Amino acid sequence: MTVRNLPLFDGFIETPFERRFQSLLRQAWHHRSWHVIVAEPGSGKTMGIGDLRDQAARQAGIVGGRRYPVLAVTAPKNDPREAALGNLLLLALGVGARGRWSERKYLLYDLLGQYGVECLMCDDAHDLSMPHLIFLKELTDHLFLAYPAHPLGLCLVTAGRGASIPLKDVFDQPETMWMQFRRRLDCLHPYCRVVSHTEGEVRDILLALEQVYRPSFPELNLQQWTGSLYKWLTHPLLDPQKSGRVLMDPLMKLVTTALKWSYAERQADVTSNHLKAAAELLTLRRDTIQLIDAENNRFKEDKPEKQESGEEQERPKPKGGKAKEPKKQPASDEPENPSPK
């Protein structure tokens, strides 16, 4: 019997977190302002950036050539050179990274203006090096002084927990370079922390998931488990800061895992046992090491028994046609050596 695989939804869900997050991104885009935006890992920052980028491209259309009002990249990892960030910007514009960086650098300045870039968004900005940040300032200053002026908005999206704000210690340094960078940050919202979901917002997300998976589960009712899901997803292992907020990543993992198990059993609705087991995978059993081995593990257990039976079969037989009969043991009432008559 074949196992049924649930068709998973991999699209964008406009959650309350995404509405809060994208409102800041749109502010930077429309007002050409600069912001440092912080949210917890797994909250949905990358999905929100990608969705807004696609929206901006659709609004711009293709009349008059390609346009990229919102240009989004991820900060280079383990490469502090400014060329690493510049090459990613060129690739996002659809231009290959060939030739000398000293030549392509000034080509990038022209392309940003030609393609109508209005806002730069850098995901994982906590990985940006000093040369990367200096290059961003040089790039934006060059476009602002060009004729006609071409100001750019800038969103540095970082991952962080607790009260710490990544990059703030860099911009607080007394050097003139960082004073100028800090002065360009928005005066009302320079550093922003976007929080995740409350219990009521979790209920709204479950309602949206019900509509998504209704074709596979005709009687799906996820909202009835809102209280239990909120309790499981605010476990100290998933919410070490005790914020009482639920992240989108563990919420989706818990729900989709339980749905896959229920779908494989041809259930019309998700079962409570599957939800509880999926929650344990994320909390109590998240550090469990699974041993992956051959499916027929009985072979190793039965092997010694088969060897023993083989040894009995392979015992040497006595020479000759017949085996010698064992010597008859005398009875207990008979003498061992009876005297002859």
Coordinates of N, CA and C in Angstrom, one line a residue, residues 41 149 189 256:
P41 N 14.6 35.0 14.7 CA 14.8 34.0 13.6 C 13.6 33.1 13.5
A149 N 19.0 63.8 -9.1 CA 19.2 63.1 -7.9 C 18.4 61.8 -7.8
H189 N 11.7 56.2 13.2 CA 11.8 54.8 13.4 C 13.2 54.3 12.9
T256 N 1.8 21.4 9.9 CA 2.0 20.6 8.7 C 2.4 19.1 9.0

